[in-house]
Amino acid sequence: MDAQGRGRAENIDPADQWVLNPNTGEYELRLGPSAPQSAVPGPRRSGSGSGGGTAGAARGRTAAPDRQSSSPGEAADAAVPSPRRRRGVPAEEPAANRRGRRPVKKKSKAKKILLWTGGIMAFVLVGTAGAAYLYLEHLNDNITSVSDDGASTGGFSKDKAINLLVIGTDKRTGSGNEGYGDANSVGHADTTILLHVSKDRTNATALSIPRDLIVNVPDCQTEQADGSTKVIKGSDNVRFNTSLGQDERTPSCTVRTVTALTGIQADNFMVADFNAVKTLTTAVGGVDVCLAKDIDDEDSHLKLSKGTHTIEGEQALAFVRTRHSVGFGGDLSRIALQQQFLSALMRKLKSNDTLTSPTKMIKLAEAGTKALTVDSQLDSIDKLKDLGLELGKLNVKNLTFTTVPVVDNPAEKVKATVVVNKSTAPTVFQMIKDDVSFTEVKEQAAASKNAAAAAAAARLKGTQSAASAVRVQVMNGGAPAGSAQETLNWLQNDEGVTKSENAGNAPAVLSRTTLEYAPDQADQARKLAAVMGLPGTALKPGKSVENSQGLPTMTLTLGKDFKGAGVSLTAPTAVPDTVQKSTADKVECAK
């Protein structure tokens, strides 16, 4: 029943009086008749302490204040302060002949923030912080941040695709974690996921990076506690997980390693430890998981029978750490299990309306902000809220989980590590770089995008002239120095496009290569596109210019995406059949 309608303020849960305004994306206090005004809980100020996070993250961080609670989840379970009316403000009276009633809570799909997770739980933390800004200063005190050391792009943008690197470390932090992980671990990158959210927010790809993948870790400049910088020497042919913690490497070193591996630079990063799984799964009331067989894993301490179970806390942590009892018993099998867990978590959060309950969001915000270490570009609730609102526009059915394609390391007799599969991994990396969806997106925004893609593809269809009939001037509009001449030599000597010339530097820098042509030059444009591997989006119907002989000619402007003469610029549009992938909306049982 409606407590406010009866005027019984003593039975009102103050958190339930905060209602999401769909027009502003902010929570507002809505009170019924005679209900006292409730104040937003203020920040807790206490002495400074060490905070949480990894060993590598400890350097350059802003220390979080000591918490008086005995465990990360204790404050989250504390009662919300009773509502009080501001001094001097009279109680609100109901309108004549009308009962006081609670305003209807309106849900806004555009503002409804889905909780994501990575590094086991960091996606969840993003969404949590995004919605729970009822007491900002208090939550700001919970957040631990470290420098990105210039490794990232400097932060996400609302009008661009988002690349978020989330890292789960195996370092034992906090009480109750003595039985987990390596007792002597400095905090390696045990679980790493690169989350790419499309520019139009219709789809996303979560790319898991195996910890045992052999990579080259580049030199890493890191900020020290005294403000100075130190270059940590890189290592070749080492496990990916050593990109964090080893030799005092910080999360920014992991960011640099991912960039070197994939060609994708993260906008932001997050780090979570064992406590994140335990406290956050408890805060949401558990996560439903499915097992295709009985599991009794002595290493992870997981013992569950075949079927569906609701797990939280210690049991949830055991689930995501299990590997010997699933699949082939290795790290790749555990990655698949973790992806199933994250998918189940997202479905749970969406189905039980967690995000529309301020009470639940308070618990999640308390637990989430304490378990999270973020880069210096995400060091406030306001920034996390903005990121959460962007992620909240995504439908989970268009979130694809996949893993870097790998093969067994051929240099090993006893297979313990893996290397990149050079035949399929480049396609996966390129699709993410080019913002290509791994799923079929059916939303209206995607339909418009598909229509534009269809129009671009149509420009490639039709007759093509002979190579000798193609007249084109080549300009450098952002490609490496010398690219125009390199391309010209290749066109004339290797492809028979003899009526071509170097026109020097373009008047402006372009992010992508373009070919502008007049309507009567369409057959020449199609031929040159076929020769160079240009996509339809590169063709720009317009006007011709005069070449050095006074004849009409097309203009080819090499942009920042230019990869070299003879290297195709046509992006892949489909994931290779051999690449493992799954979407967050489907229920899968661990085998």
XYZ file of C-alpha atoms in Angstrom:
591
model
C 0.000 0.000 0.000
C 0.999 3.625 -0.418
C 2.321 4.831 2.905
C 2.316 8.427 1.753
C -1.327 8.168 0.751
C -2.153 7.290 4.352
C 0.045 10.067 5.706
C 2.121 7.582 7.752
C 5.557 9.078 7.213
C 7.117 6.813 9.799
C 6.695 3.836 7.412
C 8.276 5.514 4.391
C 11.574 4.253 3.074
C 13.356 7.540 2.283
C 15.218 5.979 -0.611
C 11.889 5.192 -2.307
C 11.045 8.916 -2.295
C 13.805 9.599 -4.818
C 12.272 9.391 -8.315
C 14.138 9.452 -11.637
C 13.123 12.454 -13.740
C 13.237 11.175 -17.348
C 13.716 14.723 -18.681
C 16.886 15.454 -16.725
C 18.273 12.034 -15.851
C 18.499 13.181 -12.214
C 16.787 11.786 -9.107
C 14.344 14.186 -7.443
C 12.747 14.006 -4.002
C 8.966 13.556 -4.334
C 7.005 13.904 -1.075
C 3.341 13.357 -0.283
C 1.189 15.408 2.171
C 2.645 16.055 5.600
C 5.768 14.158 4.701
C 8.945 15.734 6.060
C 11.700 16.888 3.719
C 14.566 14.426 3.394
C 18.118 15.585 3.105
C 20.625 13.878 0.844
C 23.154 11.983 2.982
C 26.323 14.016 3.233
C 29.895 12.880 2.752
C 31.713 10.966 5.427
C 34.987 12.630 6.301
C 37.579 10.622 8.108
C 41.319 10.211 8.308
C 43.199 9.194 5.200
C 44.205 5.628 4.633
C 45.629 3.369 2.023
C 42.404 2.578 0.187
C 42.149 -0.498 -2.002
C 43.422 -1.652 -5.343
C 46.479 -3.340 -6.735
C 50.098 -3.042 -5.851
C 50.796 -1.401 -9.157
C 47.864 0.930 -8.676
C 49.143 2.149 -5.336
C 51.566 4.538 -6.983
C 50.202 7.928 -7.868
C 46.757 7.216 -6.462
C 44.553 9.561 -4.509
C 44.184 7.746 -1.206
C 40.642 6.989 -0.107
C 39.685 7.907 3.509
C 39.620 5.124 6.089
C 36.217 3.522 6.478
C 34.816 2.774 9.893
C 32.964 -0.240 8.590
C 34.608 -3.607 9.165
C 34.007 -4.851 5.618
C 33.421 -3.390 2.142
C 29.759 -4.333 2.207
C 28.950 -3.087 5.728
C 28.252 0.523 4.818
C 26.142 -0.597 1.893
C 23.802 -2.397 4.270
C 23.481 0.536 6.678
C 20.075 2.129 7.024
C 19.421 5.326 5.107
C 18.949 8.325 7.470
C 15.331 9.075 8.342
C 13.752 11.859 6.292
C 13.737 15.316 7.870
C 12.037 18.561 6.865
C 14.330 21.518 6.420
C 14.144 23.923 9.319
C 11.561 26.682 8.787
C 9.827 24.916 5.911
C 6.173 24.048 6.678
C 4.752 20.668 5.863
C 3.243 20.417 2.388
C -0.581 20.369 2.345
C -2.634 18.331 -0.128
C -4.885 20.079 -2.630
C -8.538 20.390 -1.707
C -10.629 17.216 -2.170
C -7.536 15.250 -3.174
C -5.645 12.562 -1.361
C -1.906 12.910 -1.117
C -0.233 10.356 -3.352
C 3.209 9.393 -4.503
C 4.052 10.593 -8.023
C 4.269 7.846 -10.601
C 7.820 6.708 -11.281
C 8.448 7.140 -14.988
C 11.011 4.944 -16.672
C 13.055 6.430 -19.469
C 14.729 3.928 -21.772
C 17.303 6.519 -22.758
C 18.227 7.173 -19.141
C 17.875 3.668 -17.721
C 21.409 2.678 -16.847
C 22.369 -0.938 -17.369
C 25.152 -2.171 -15.102
C 28.169 -3.511 -16.886
C 31.017 -5.554 -15.567
C 34.553 -6.477 -16.455
C 37.667 -7.443 -14.645
C 34.803 -9.605 -13.400
C 32.763 -6.660 -12.053
C 33.939 -3.333 -13.389
C 31.075 -2.991 -15.887
C 28.717 -3.223 -12.928
C 30.630 -0.502 -11.152
C 30.241 1.836 -14.112
C 26.476 1.575 -14.155
C 26.268 1.662 -10.394
C 28.140 4.914 -10.105
C 26.184 6.291 -13.029
C 22.841 5.999 -11.268
C 23.689 6.393 -7.614
C 24.553 10.056 -7.275
C 22.157 10.753 -4.411
C 25.048 11.671 -2.193
C 27.904 12.582 -4.469
C 30.521 13.838 -2.070
C 30.177 10.741 0.096
C 30.649 8.441 -2.888
C 33.476 10.568 -4.264
C 35.372 9.802 -1.062
C 35.048 6.084 -1.832
C 36.739 6.295 -5.231
C 40.421 5.503 -5.667
C 42.110 6.862 -8.794
C 45.524 6.470 -10.409
C 47.207 8.329 -13.251
C 46.687 7.110 -16.802
C 50.275 8.233 -17.506
C 49.257 9.436 -20.947
C 48.499 5.882 -22.099
C 44.812 6.516 -22.838
C 43.095 8.939 -25.202
C 42.381 11.271 -22.292
C 38.820 10.133 -21.628
C 35.672 9.038 -23.472
C 33.507 11.407 -25.524
C 29.738 11.339 -25.806
C 29.837 11.763 -29.577
C 32.387 9.016 -30.277
C 32.756 5.280 -29.829
C 33.951 4.300 -26.338
C 36.799 1.922 -25.528
C 36.947 0.989 -21.845
C 39.617 -1.366 -20.498
C 38.551 -3.247 -17.372
C 41.078 -5.262 -15.398
C 40.590 -7.842 -12.665
C 43.669 -8.368 -10.540
C 44.625 -11.524 -8.634
C 46.169 -9.606 -5.735
C 44.830 -10.515 -2.307
C 43.387 -7.363 -0.773
C 41.128 -7.057 2.244
C 40.154 -9.644 4.813
C 38.646 -12.965 3.830
C 40.716 -13.401 0.662
C 43.566 -15.425 2.136
C 42.467 -18.589 0.347
C 42.333 -17.047 -3.125
C 44.920 -16.412 -5.778
C 48.671 -16.423 -5.469
C 49.710 -15.525 -1.941
C 52.771 -13.708 -3.287
C 51.164 -12.072 -6.320
C 51.973 -8.407 -6.853
C 48.641 -8.010 -8.599
C 48.749 -9.237 -12.190
C 46.163 -8.625 -14.918
C 44.321 -11.868 -14.204
C 41.147 -10.986 -16.144
C 41.123 -8.265 -18.796
C 38.268 -7.151 -21.042
C 38.299 -4.400 -23.657
C 34.751 -3.071 -23.909
C 33.981 -1.259 -27.155
C 30.677 0.640 -27.328
C 29.651 1.812 -30.784
C 29.407 5.484 -31.655
C 25.625 5.240 -32.122
C 25.306 3.172 -28.877
C 23.330 0.433 -30.628
C 25.900 -2.322 -29.994
C 29.027 -3.232 -28.049
C 31.791 -5.826 -28.083
C 33.514 -7.164 -24.976
C 36.880 -8.609 -26.003
C 38.514 -10.883 -23.407
C 42.320 -11.026 -23.450
C 43.778 -14.318 -22.151
C 46.196 -13.865 -19.281
C 48.518 -16.517 -20.775
C 48.708 -14.829 -24.184
C 52.305 -14.200 -25.239
C 52.791 -10.503 -26.027
C 55.396 -7.756 -26.091
C 54.968 -5.360 -23.163
C 56.226 -1.918 -24.265
C 58.232 0.508 -22.169
C 55.878 2.299 -19.797
C 56.252 5.806 -18.398
C 54.579 5.980 -14.993
C 53.958 8.746 -12.514
C 55.509 8.243 -9.081
C 54.092 9.233 -5.691
C 56.393 12.274 -5.513
C 55.196 13.550 -8.895
C 58.259 12.409 -10.823
C 58.117 9.987 -13.742
C 59.807 6.653 -14.211
C 60.137 4.578 -17.357
C 59.601 0.893 -16.642
C 61.389 -1.172 -19.233
C 59.228 -3.420 -21.355
C 59.573 -7.152 -22.010
C 59.231 -9.245 -25.165
C 57.542 -12.637 -25.431
C 55.982 -12.662 -21.961
C 52.559 -13.507 -20.574
C 49.993 -10.729 -20.947
C 49.144 -10.771 -17.230
C 52.641 -9.473 -16.414
C 51.671 -6.135 -17.992
C 50.371 -5.227 -14.518
C 52.208 -5.591 -11.217
C 55.377 -7.153 -12.602
C 58.382 -4.831 -12.177
C 56.053 -2.292 -10.511
C 53.942 -1.859 -13.658
C 50.766 0.178 -13.220
C 47.420 -0.187 -15.050
C 48.618 2.290 -17.670
C 51.219 -0.300 -18.692
C 48.386 -2.745 -19.389
C 46.669 -0.063 -21.467
C 49.823 0.391 -23.548
C 50.143 -3.375 -23.986
C 46.557 -3.655 -25.257
C 47.170 -0.811 -27.699
C 50.298 -2.531 -29.011
C 48.430 -5.832 -29.319
C 45.169 -4.674 -30.915
C 45.867 -1.227 -32.339
C 43.007 0.068 -30.162
C 43.734 2.792 -27.596
C 41.532 2.769 -24.507
C 39.721 5.948 -23.483
C 39.592 4.930 -19.824
C 40.442 2.006 -17.563
C 39.163 0.413 -14.354
C 40.678 -2.099 -11.957
C 38.801 -4.417 -9.564
C 39.935 -7.101 -7.105
C 38.391 -10.185 -5.458
C 36.174 -8.084 -3.186
C 34.284 -6.612 -6.161
C 32.724 -9.946 -7.048
C 31.670 -10.732 -3.496
C 30.238 -7.370 -2.445
C 28.463 -6.512 -5.678
C 26.791 -9.858 -6.254
C 25.512 -9.660 -2.694
C 24.223 -6.142 -3.282
C 22.094 -7.252 -6.264
C 20.679 -10.245 -4.396
C 22.634 -12.905 -6.240
C 23.101 -13.955 -9.864
C 21.469 -16.939 -11.576
C 23.927 -19.313 -13.254
C 23.458 -22.608 -15.064
C 25.660 -25.713 -14.981
C 25.483 -28.558 -17.478
C 27.169 -30.894 -14.990
C 28.099 -31.193 -11.320
C 31.160 -29.186 -10.288
C 33.390 -29.876 -7.290
C 36.554 -27.789 -7.705
C 38.959 -27.969 -4.767
C 41.092 -25.129 -6.127
C 38.316 -22.552 -6.454
C 36.199 -24.017 -3.610
C 33.145 -24.262 -5.875
C 30.753 -27.141 -5.266
C 27.474 -26.993 -7.194
C 25.173 -29.586 -8.681
C 23.939 -29.661 -12.264
C 21.198 -27.143 -12.966
C 20.416 -23.507 -12.145
C 21.664 -21.796 -8.974
C 21.558 -18.308 -7.501
C 25.019 -17.407 -6.253
C 26.503 -14.434 -4.441
C 29.450 -13.460 -2.254
C 32.092 -16.140 -1.753
C 30.234 -18.598 -3.983
C 30.124 -16.089 -6.858
C 33.856 -15.502 -6.538
C 34.477 -19.245 -6.592
C 32.352 -19.531 -9.744
C 34.271 -16.962 -11.783
C 37.618 -18.410 -10.611
C 36.786 -21.997 -11.570
C 38.708 -23.428 -14.499
C 39.839 -27.005 -13.740
C 36.263 -28.320 -13.692
C 34.965 -26.742 -16.903
C 35.849 -27.109 -20.563
C 39.446 -28.139 -21.098
C 40.439 -26.970 -17.644
C 42.502 -23.978 -18.770
C 42.302 -20.204 -18.770
C 40.286 -20.111 -21.995
C 37.608 -22.277 -20.393
C 37.477 -19.946 -17.416
C 37.085 -16.947 -19.740
C 34.018 -18.582 -21.305
C 32.614 -19.214 -17.813
C 33.171 -15.598 -16.814
C 31.450 -14.352 -19.951
C 28.425 -16.528 -19.141
C 28.420 -15.115 -15.609
C 28.539 -11.512 -16.808
C 25.719 -12.139 -19.271
C 23.610 -13.654 -16.493
C 24.342 -10.705 -14.240
C 23.166 -8.217 -16.846
C 19.958 -10.145 -17.451
C 19.309 -10.230 -13.711
C 19.793 -6.513 -13.301
C 17.504 -5.751 -16.207
C 14.736 -8.150 -15.203
C 14.393 -7.225 -11.526
C 14.299 -3.461 -12.025
C 17.340 -2.903 -9.861
C 18.047 0.364 -11.603
C 14.648 1.851 -10.732
C 15.094 1.176 -7.020
C 17.068 3.914 -5.233
C 17.432 1.614 -2.201
C 19.221 -1.040 -4.260
C 21.245 1.579 -6.056
C 22.516 2.962 -2.752
C 23.792 -0.484 -1.782
C 25.381 -0.986 -5.190
C 26.966 2.454 -5.151
C 28.513 1.905 -1.727
C 29.923 -1.497 -2.673
C 30.899 -0.487 -6.192
C 32.798 2.694 -5.489
C 34.818 1.009 -2.731
C 35.847 -1.910 -4.950
C 36.843 0.271 -7.897
C 40.129 1.851 -8.924
C 39.753 4.146 -11.932
C 42.035 6.274 -14.060
C 42.446 9.958 -13.319
C 39.900 10.876 -16.016
C 37.119 9.000 -14.149
C 37.831 10.146 -10.609
C 34.384 11.478 -9.684
C 30.801 10.285 -9.525
C 29.788 12.909 -12.086
C 32.225 11.488 -14.637
C 31.167 7.916 -13.894
C 27.530 8.960 -14.142
C 28.096 10.405 -17.615
C 29.827 7.205 -18.713
C 27.039 5.105 -17.207
C 24.380 7.081 -19.073
C 26.179 6.393 -22.354
C 26.461 2.678 -21.610
C 22.831 2.604 -20.520
C 21.655 3.317 -24.059
C 22.786 -0.175 -25.109
C 20.494 -3.192 -25.323
C 22.124 -6.343 -23.897
C 21.070 -8.406 -26.916
C 23.559 -6.380 -28.953
C 26.446 -6.872 -26.514
C 28.768 -9.550 -27.891
C 31.346 -11.365 -25.760
C 34.327 -12.712 -27.631
C 37.970 -13.580 -26.995
C 41.167 -12.691 -28.820
C 41.582 -15.553 -31.347
C 44.587 -17.631 -30.279
C 46.427 -20.882 -30.981
C 48.733 -22.953 -28.809
C 52.242 -21.580 -28.536
C 54.241 -23.579 -31.143
C 57.464 -22.948 -29.206
C 56.291 -25.108 -26.291
C 56.295 -28.889 -26.017
C 54.095 -28.748 -22.939
C 51.319 -26.347 -23.886
C 50.985 -23.641 -21.230
C 50.625 -20.411 -23.189
C 48.962 -19.193 -26.387
C 49.810 -16.811 -29.220
C 47.638 -14.652 -31.451
C 45.934 -16.419 -34.336
C 47.272 -14.309 -37.182
C 44.611 -15.491 -39.645
C 41.574 -14.326 -37.653
C 42.679 -11.938 -34.889
C 43.452 -9.022 -37.261
C 39.868 -9.165 -38.551
C 38.467 -9.010 -35.018
C 40.713 -6.076 -34.108
C 39.890 -4.227 -37.321
C 36.136 -4.647 -36.872
C 36.371 -3.101 -33.410
C 38.566 -0.270 -34.702
C 36.102 0.395 -37.526
C 33.129 0.302 -35.137
C 31.529 -2.671 -36.910
C 28.877 -4.540 -34.912
C 29.384 -8.237 -34.152
C 25.601 -8.684 -34.021
C 22.696 -7.846 -36.303
C 21.392 -4.562 -34.931
C 17.733 -3.883 -35.664
C 17.164 -0.604 -33.840
C 16.018 2.462 -35.764
C 19.396 4.155 -35.436
C 21.044 1.081 -36.881
C 18.522 0.994 -39.719
C 19.543 4.516 -40.672
C 23.185 3.508 -40.439
C 22.538 0.438 -42.610
C 20.757 2.584 -45.194
C 23.792 4.841 -45.426
C 26.027 1.800 -45.768
C 23.807 0.452 -48.549
C 24.013 3.762 -50.406
C 27.795 3.741 -50.108
C 27.996 0.157 -51.356
C 25.879 1.081 -54.373
C 28.595 3.474 -55.534
C 30.857 0.506 -56.181
C 28.358 -1.215 -58.453
C 28.465 -0.624 -62.203
C 30.903 -0.596 -65.087
C 34.579 0.138 -64.586
C 36.884 1.922 -66.980
C 40.276 0.592 -67.982
C 43.143 1.448 -65.660
C 44.787 3.439 -68.449
C 41.697 5.675 -68.656
C 41.741 6.652 -64.978
C 42.853 10.235 -64.379
C 43.590 11.045 -60.749
C 45.677 13.416 -58.672
C 46.994 12.090 -55.357
C 47.182 14.316 -52.260
C 48.433 13.656 -48.734
C 45.735 14.537 -46.206
C 47.124 12.989 -43.030
C 49.000 9.889 -44.188
C 52.697 9.436 -43.322
C 55.087 11.704 -45.207
C 55.881 10.421 -48.682
C 52.651 8.433 -49.007
C 51.398 10.379 -52.026
C 54.554 9.672 -54.033
C 54.637 6.054 -52.859
C 51.055 5.571 -54.035
C 51.713 7.323 -57.319
C 54.682 5.064 -58.080
C 52.629 1.980 -57.255
C 49.657 3.067 -59.378
C 51.805 3.850 -62.430
C 54.318 1.003 -62.230
C 52.222 -1.852 -60.853
C 48.593 -1.090 -61.682
C 48.749 0.682 -65.034
C 47.122 3.903 -63.812
C 49.493 6.023 -65.861
C 47.378 9.189 -65.973
C 48.069 10.008 -62.343
C 50.122 12.723 -60.651
C 51.276 13.917 -57.239
C 49.417 17.054 -56.107
C 51.260 17.470 -52.805
C 49.590 18.107 -49.452
C 45.846 18.509 -49.103
C 44.446 21.755 -47.611
C 43.061 19.830 -44.615
C 43.838 16.694 -42.632
C 41.293 13.881 -43.041
C 40.731 10.920 -40.750
C 39.749 8.719 -43.703
C 40.870 8.467 -47.314
C 38.471 9.932 -49.901
C 38.094 9.877 -53.673
C 36.122 12.804 -55.103
C 34.862 12.627 -58.672
C 32.357 14.159 -61.086
C 29.255 12.195 -62.166
C 30.752 11.379 -65.583
C 33.832 9.904 -63.856
C 31.927 7.245 -61.871
C 33.334 4.382 -63.976
C 36.878 5.656 -63.315
C 36.124 5.958 -59.587
C 34.882 2.370 -59.440
C 38.022 1.146 -61.179
C 40.356 3.033 -58.837
C 38.360 1.825 -55.821
C 38.796 -1.763 -57.008
C 42.526 -1.259 -57.551
C 43.122 0.340 -54.149
C 40.572 -1.585 -52.086
C 38.573 1.533 -51.237
C 35.206 1.063 -49.517
C 32.091 2.712 -50.896
C 32.196 5.239 -48.056
C 35.459 6.604 -49.467
C 33.813 7.565 -52.756
C 32.521 11.155 -52.703
C 30.442 12.210 -55.726
C 31.207 15.865 -56.353
C 33.235 17.679 -58.962
C 36.431 17.181 -60.875
C 39.496 19.414 -60.986
C 41.949 20.116 -63.763
C 45.251 18.304 -63.826
C 48.542 19.761 -64.995
C 47.446 19.245 -68.614
C 44.125 21.032 -68.123
C 42.075 17.816 -68.246
C 39.339 16.886 -65.718
C 40.663 14.567 -63.057
C 39.564 12.931 -59.807
C 41.144 13.752 -56.442
C 42.394 10.974 -54.178
C 43.193 12.305 -50.668
C 45.095 9.900 -48.435
C 43.820 10.203 -44.853
C 45.102 9.043 -41.474
C 43.696 5.577 -42.159
C 46.034 5.041 -45.119
C 48.101 1.899 -44.509
C 50.445 1.899 -47.465
C 50.319 1.493 -51.217
C 48.462 -1.676 -52.160
C 46.954 -2.215 -48.714
C 43.160 -2.445 -48.879
C 41.103 0.011 -46.828
C 37.904 -2.020 -47.048
C 36.967 -3.008 -43.495
C 35.729 -6.511 -42.652
C 31.974 -6.687 -42.100
C 31.569 -10.144 -40.558
C 33.255 -12.129 -37.813
C 35.094 -15.239 -39.050
C 33.096 -18.410 -38.364
C 35.924 -19.831 -36.260
C 35.826 -16.948 -33.754
C 33.997 -17.788 -30.519
C 31.292 -15.283 -29.573
C 28.074 -15.032 -27.575
C 25.545 -12.331 -26.754
C 24.476 -11.206 -23.300
C 20.773 -11.936 -23.826
C 21.200 -15.715 -24.227
C 21.231 -18.199 -21.356
C 24.125 -20.658 -21.568
C 25.067 -23.460 -19.205
C 28.688 -24.022 -18.228
C 29.984 -27.374 -19.485
